[in-house]
mmCIF file with all atom_site columns, C-alpha atoms in Angstrom:
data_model
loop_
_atom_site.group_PDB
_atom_site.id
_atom_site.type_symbol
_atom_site.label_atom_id
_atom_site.label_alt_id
_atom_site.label_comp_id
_atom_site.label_asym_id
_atom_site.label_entity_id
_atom_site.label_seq_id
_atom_site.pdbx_PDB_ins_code
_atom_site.Cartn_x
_atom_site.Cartn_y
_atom_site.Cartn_z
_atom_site.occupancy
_atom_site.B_iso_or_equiv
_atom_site.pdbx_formal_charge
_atom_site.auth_seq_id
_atom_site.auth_comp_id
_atom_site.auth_asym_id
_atom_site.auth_atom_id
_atom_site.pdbx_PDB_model_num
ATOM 1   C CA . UNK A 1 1   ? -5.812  17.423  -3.213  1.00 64.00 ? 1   UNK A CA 1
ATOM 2   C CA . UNK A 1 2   ? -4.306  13.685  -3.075  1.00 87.00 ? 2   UNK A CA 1
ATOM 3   C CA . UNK A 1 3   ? -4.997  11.269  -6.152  1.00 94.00 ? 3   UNK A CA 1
ATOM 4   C CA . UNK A 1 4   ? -7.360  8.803   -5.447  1.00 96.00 ? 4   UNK A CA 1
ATOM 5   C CA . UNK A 1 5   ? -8.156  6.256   -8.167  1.00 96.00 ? 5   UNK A CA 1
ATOM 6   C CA . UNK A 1 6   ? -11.404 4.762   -8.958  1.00 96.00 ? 6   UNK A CA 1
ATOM 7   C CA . UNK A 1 7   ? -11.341 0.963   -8.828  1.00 96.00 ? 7   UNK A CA 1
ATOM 8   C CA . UNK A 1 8   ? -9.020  0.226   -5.700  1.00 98.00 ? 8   UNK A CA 1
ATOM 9   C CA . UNK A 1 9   ? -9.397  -0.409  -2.340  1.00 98.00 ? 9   UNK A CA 1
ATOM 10  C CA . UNK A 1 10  ? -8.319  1.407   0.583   1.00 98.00 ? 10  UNK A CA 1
ATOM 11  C CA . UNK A 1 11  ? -7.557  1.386   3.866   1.00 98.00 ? 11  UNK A CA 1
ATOM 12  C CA . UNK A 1 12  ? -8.006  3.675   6.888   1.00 96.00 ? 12  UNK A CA 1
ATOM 13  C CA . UNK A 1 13  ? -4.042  3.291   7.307   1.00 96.00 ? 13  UNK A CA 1
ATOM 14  C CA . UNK A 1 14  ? -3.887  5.021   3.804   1.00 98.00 ? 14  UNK A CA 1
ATOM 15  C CA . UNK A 1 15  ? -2.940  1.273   1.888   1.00 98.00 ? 15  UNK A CA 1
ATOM 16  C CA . UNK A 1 16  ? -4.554  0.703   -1.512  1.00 98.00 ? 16  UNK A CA 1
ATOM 17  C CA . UNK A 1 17  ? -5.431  -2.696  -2.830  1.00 98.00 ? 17  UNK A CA 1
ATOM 18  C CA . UNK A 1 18  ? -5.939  -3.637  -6.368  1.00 98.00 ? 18  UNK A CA 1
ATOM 19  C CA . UNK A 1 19  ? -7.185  -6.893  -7.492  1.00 97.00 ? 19  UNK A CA 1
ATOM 20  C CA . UNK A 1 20  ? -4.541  -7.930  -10.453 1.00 93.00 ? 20  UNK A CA 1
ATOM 21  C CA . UNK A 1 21  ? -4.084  -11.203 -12.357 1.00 88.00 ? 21  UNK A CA 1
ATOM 22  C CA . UNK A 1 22  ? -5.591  -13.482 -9.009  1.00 93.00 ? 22  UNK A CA 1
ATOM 23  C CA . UNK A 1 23  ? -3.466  -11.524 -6.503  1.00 97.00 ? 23  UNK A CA 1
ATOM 24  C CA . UNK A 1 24  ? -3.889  -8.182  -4.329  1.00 98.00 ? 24  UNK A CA 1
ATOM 25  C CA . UNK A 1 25  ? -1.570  -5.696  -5.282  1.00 98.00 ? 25  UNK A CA 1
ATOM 26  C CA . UNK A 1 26  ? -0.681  -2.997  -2.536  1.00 98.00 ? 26  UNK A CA 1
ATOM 27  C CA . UNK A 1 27  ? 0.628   0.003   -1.821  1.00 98.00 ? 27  UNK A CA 1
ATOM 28  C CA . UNK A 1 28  ? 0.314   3.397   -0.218  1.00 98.00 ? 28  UNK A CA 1
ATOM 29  C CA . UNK A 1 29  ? -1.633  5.840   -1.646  1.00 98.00 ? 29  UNK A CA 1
ATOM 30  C CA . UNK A 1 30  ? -0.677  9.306   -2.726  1.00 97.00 ? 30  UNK A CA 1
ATOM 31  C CA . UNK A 1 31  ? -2.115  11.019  0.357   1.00 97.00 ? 31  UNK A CA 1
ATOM 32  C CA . UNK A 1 32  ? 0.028   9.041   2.400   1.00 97.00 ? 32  UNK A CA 1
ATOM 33  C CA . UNK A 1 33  ? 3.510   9.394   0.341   1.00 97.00 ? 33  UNK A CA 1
ATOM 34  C CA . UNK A 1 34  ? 2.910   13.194  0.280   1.00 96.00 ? 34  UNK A CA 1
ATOM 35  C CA . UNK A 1 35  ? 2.382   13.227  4.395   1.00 95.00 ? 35  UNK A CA 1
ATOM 36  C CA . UNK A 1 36  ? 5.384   11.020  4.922   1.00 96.00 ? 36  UNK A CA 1
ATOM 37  C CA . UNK A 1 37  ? 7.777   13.564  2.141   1.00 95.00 ? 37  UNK A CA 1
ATOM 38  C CA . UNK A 1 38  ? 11.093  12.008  0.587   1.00 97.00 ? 38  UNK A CA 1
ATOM 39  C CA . UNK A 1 39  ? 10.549  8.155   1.449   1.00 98.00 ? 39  UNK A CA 1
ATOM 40  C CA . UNK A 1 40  ? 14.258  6.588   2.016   1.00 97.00 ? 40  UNK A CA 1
ATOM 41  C CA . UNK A 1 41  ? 13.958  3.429   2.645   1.00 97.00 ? 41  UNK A CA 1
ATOM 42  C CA . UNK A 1 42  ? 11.340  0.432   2.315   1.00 97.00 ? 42  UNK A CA 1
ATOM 43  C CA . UNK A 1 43  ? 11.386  -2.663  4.836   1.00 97.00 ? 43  UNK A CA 1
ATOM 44  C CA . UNK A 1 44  ? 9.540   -5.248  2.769   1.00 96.00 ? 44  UNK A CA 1
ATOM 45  C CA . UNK A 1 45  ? 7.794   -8.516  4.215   1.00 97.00 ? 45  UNK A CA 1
ATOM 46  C CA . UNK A 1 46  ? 9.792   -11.717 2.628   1.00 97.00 ? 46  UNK A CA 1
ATOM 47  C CA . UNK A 1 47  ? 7.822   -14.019 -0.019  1.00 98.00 ? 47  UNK A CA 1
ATOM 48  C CA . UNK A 1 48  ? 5.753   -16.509 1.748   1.00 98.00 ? 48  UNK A CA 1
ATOM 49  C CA . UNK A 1 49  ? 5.276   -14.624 4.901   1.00 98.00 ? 49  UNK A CA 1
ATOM 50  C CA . UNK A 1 50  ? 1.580   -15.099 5.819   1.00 98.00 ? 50  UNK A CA 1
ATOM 51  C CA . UNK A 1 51  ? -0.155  -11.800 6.428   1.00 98.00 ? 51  UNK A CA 1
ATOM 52  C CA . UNK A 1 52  ? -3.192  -10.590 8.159   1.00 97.00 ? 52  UNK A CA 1
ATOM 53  C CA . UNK A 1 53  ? -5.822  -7.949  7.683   1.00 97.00 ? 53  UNK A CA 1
ATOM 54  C CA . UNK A 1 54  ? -4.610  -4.538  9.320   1.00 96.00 ? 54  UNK A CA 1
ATOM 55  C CA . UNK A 1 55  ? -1.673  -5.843  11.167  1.00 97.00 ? 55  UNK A CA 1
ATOM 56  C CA . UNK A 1 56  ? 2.181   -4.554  10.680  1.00 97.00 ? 56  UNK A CA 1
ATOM 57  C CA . UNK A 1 57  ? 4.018   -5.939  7.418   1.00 97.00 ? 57  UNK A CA 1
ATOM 58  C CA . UNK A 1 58  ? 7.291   -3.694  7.073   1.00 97.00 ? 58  UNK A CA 1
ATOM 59  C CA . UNK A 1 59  ? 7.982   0.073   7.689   1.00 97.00 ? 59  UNK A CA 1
ATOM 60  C CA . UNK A 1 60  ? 8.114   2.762   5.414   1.00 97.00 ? 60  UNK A CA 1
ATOM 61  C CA . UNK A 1 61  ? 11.122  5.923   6.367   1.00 97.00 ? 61  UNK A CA 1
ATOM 62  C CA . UNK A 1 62  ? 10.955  8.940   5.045   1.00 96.00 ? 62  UNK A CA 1
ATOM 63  C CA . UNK A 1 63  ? 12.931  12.111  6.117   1.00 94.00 ? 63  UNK A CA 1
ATOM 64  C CA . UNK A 1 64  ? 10.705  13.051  8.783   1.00 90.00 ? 64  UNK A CA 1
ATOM 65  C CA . UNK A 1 65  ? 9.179   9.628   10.006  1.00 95.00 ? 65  UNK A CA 1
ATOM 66  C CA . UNK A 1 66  ? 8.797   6.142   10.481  1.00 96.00 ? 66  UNK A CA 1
ATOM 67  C CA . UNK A 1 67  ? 5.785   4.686   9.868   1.00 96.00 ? 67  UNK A CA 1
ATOM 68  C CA . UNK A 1 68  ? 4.231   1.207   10.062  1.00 97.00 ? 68  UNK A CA 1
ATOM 69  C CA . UNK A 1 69  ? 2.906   -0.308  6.798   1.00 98.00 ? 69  UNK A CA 1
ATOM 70  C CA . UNK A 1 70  ? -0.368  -2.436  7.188   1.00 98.00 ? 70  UNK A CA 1
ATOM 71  C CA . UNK A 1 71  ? -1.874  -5.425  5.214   1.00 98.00 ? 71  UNK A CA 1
ATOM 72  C CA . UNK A 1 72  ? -5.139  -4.495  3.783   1.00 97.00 ? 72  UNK A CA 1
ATOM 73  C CA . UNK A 1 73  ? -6.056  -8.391  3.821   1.00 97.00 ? 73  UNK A CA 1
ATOM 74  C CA . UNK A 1 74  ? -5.279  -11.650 5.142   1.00 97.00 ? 74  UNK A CA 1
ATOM 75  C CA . UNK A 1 75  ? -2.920  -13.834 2.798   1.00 98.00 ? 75  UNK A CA 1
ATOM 76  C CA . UNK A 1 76  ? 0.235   -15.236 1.902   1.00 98.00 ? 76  UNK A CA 1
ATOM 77  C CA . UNK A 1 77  ? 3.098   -12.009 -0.206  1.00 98.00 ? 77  UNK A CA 1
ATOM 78  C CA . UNK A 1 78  ? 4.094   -13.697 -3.408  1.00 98.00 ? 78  UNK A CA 1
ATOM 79  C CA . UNK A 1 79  ? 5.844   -10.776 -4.780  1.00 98.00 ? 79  UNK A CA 1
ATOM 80  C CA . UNK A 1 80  ? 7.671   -7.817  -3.541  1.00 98.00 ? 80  UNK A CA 1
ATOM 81  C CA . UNK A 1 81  ? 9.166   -5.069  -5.213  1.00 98.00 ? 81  UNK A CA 1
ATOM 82  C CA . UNK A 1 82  ? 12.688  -5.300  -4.739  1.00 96.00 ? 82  UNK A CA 1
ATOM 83  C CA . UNK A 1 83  ? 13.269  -2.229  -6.962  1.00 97.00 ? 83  UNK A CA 1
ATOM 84  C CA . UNK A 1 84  ? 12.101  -0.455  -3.746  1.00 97.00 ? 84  UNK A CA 1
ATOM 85  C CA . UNK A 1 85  ? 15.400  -1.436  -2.054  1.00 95.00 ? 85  UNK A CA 1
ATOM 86  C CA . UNK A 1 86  ? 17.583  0.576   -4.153  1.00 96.00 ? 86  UNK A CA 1
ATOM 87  C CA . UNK A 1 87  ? 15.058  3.635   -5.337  1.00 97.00 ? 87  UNK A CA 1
ATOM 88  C CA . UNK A 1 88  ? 12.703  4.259   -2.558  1.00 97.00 ? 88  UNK A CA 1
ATOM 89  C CA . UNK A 1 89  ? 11.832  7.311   -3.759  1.00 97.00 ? 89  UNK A CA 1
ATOM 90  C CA . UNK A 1 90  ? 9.950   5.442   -6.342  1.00 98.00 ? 90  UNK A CA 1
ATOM 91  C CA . UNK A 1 91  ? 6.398   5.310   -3.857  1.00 98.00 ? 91  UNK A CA 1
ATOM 92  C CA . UNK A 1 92  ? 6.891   9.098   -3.987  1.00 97.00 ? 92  UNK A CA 1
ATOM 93  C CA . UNK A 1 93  ? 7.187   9.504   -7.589  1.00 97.00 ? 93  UNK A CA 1
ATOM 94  C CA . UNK A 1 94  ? 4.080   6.864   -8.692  1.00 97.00 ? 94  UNK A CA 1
ATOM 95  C CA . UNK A 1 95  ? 2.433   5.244   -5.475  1.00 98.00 ? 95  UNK A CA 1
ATOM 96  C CA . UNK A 1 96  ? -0.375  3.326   -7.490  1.00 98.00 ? 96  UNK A CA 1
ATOM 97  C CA . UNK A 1 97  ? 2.286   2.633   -10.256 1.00 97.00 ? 97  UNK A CA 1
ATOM 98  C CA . UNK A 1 98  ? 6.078   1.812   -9.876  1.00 97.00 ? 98  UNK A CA 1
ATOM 99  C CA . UNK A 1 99  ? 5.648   2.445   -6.112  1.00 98.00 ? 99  UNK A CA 1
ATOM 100 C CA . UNK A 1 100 ? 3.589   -0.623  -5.209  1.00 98.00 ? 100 UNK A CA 1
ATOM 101 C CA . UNK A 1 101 ? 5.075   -2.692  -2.378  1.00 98.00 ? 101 UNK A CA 1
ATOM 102 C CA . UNK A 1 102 ? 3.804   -6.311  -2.675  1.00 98.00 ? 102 UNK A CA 1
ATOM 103 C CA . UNK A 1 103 ? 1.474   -8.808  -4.217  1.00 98.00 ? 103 UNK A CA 1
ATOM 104 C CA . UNK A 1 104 ? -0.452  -10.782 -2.078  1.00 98.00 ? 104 UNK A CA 1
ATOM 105 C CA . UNK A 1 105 ? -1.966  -14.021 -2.519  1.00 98.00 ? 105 UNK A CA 1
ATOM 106 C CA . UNK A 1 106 ? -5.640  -14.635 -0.776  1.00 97.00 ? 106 UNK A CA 1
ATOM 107 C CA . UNK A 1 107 ? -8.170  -17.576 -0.118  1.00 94.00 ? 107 UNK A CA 1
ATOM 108 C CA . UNK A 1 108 ? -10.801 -16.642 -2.502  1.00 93.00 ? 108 UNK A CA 1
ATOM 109 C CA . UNK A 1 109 ? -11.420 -13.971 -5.044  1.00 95.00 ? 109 UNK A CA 1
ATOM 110 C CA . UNK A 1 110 ? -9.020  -11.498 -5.032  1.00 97.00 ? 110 UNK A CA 1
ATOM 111 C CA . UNK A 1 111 ? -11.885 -8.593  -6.016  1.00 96.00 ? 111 UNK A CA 1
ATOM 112 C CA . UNK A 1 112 ? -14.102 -9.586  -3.483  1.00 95.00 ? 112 UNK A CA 1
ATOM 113 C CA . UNK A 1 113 ? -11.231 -9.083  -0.454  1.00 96.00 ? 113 UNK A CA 1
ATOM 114 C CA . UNK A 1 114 ? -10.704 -5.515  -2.231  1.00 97.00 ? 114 UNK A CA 1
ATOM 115 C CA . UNK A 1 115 ? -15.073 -5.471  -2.664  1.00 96.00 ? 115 UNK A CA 1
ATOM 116 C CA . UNK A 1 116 ? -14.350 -5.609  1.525   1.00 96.00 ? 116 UNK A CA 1
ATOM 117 C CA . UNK A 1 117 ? -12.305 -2.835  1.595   1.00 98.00 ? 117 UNK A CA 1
ATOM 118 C CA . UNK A 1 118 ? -13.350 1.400   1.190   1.00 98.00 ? 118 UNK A CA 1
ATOM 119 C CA . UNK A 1 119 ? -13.644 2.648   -2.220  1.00 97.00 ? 119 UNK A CA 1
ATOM 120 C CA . UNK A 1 120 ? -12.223 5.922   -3.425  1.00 97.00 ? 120 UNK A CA 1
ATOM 121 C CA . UNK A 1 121 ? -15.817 7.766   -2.467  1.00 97.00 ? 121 UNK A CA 1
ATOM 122 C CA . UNK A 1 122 ? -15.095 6.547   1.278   1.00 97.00 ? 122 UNK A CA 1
ATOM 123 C CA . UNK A 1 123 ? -11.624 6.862   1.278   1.00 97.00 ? 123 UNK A CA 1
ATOM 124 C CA . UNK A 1 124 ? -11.898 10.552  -0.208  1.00 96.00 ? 124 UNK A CA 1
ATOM 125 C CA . UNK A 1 125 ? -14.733 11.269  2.729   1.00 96.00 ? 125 UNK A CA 1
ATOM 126 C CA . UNK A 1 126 ? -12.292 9.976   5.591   1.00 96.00 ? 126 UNK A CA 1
ATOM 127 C CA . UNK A 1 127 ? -9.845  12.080  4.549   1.00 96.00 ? 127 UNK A CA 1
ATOM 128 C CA . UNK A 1 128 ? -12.107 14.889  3.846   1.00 94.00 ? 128 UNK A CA 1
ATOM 129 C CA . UNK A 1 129 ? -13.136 14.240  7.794   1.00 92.00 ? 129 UNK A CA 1
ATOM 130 C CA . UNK A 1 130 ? -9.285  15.019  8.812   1.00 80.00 ? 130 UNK A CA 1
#
């Protein structure tokens, strides 16, 4: 069974959300890394770009696929982890850790845009549904 952590959000595109220091922090979760196998390389969104709720922000390549990454909410990425660039493999290896993608900043309170989102209960019945 995938890891699926207590206090996040998450999406029904497999994204997790995690209100941090007045930003979203997101990433894929560990179901998702484990479908995709050995992820090679990481197309980030740049700083700045403005993002919105379940539309495309970069791809994610793994051996076997490419795959579209989604914003879990509408905002503005203040932070990206470049250290994906070089060690991809990272999301793999610690999806809700080292492997997060970006930081996003949002109108609002950060905890209430993750509040909007599944928590692990619903995320663990939609994939218990698959």
């Amino acid at each position: 069974m995938s890891e699926i952590k207590a206090g996040l959000g998450y999406t029904e595109e497999h994204e997790w959300a995690q209100a941090t220091g007045g930003v979203i922090r997101v990433g894929i979760t560990d179901y998702a890394q484990s479908l995709l196998g050995d992820i090679v390389f990481v197309e980030l969104p740049g700083v700045g770009d403005a993002l919105a709720a379940n539309q495309p922000m970069g791809t994610i390549e793994s051996v076997k696929t490419v795959s579209d990454l989604f914003s879990p909410v509408d905002g503005k990425v203040v932070r990206v982890n470049d250290e994906l660039l070089t060690a991809p493999e990272k999301v793999n290896a610690d999806p809700y850790g080292e492997g997060w993608i970006i930081e996003v900043e949002v109108e609002g309170d950060p905890a209430e845009a993750v509040g909007g989102l599944m928590d692990a209960g619903q995320y663990e019945a939609l994939l218990a549904s698959k």
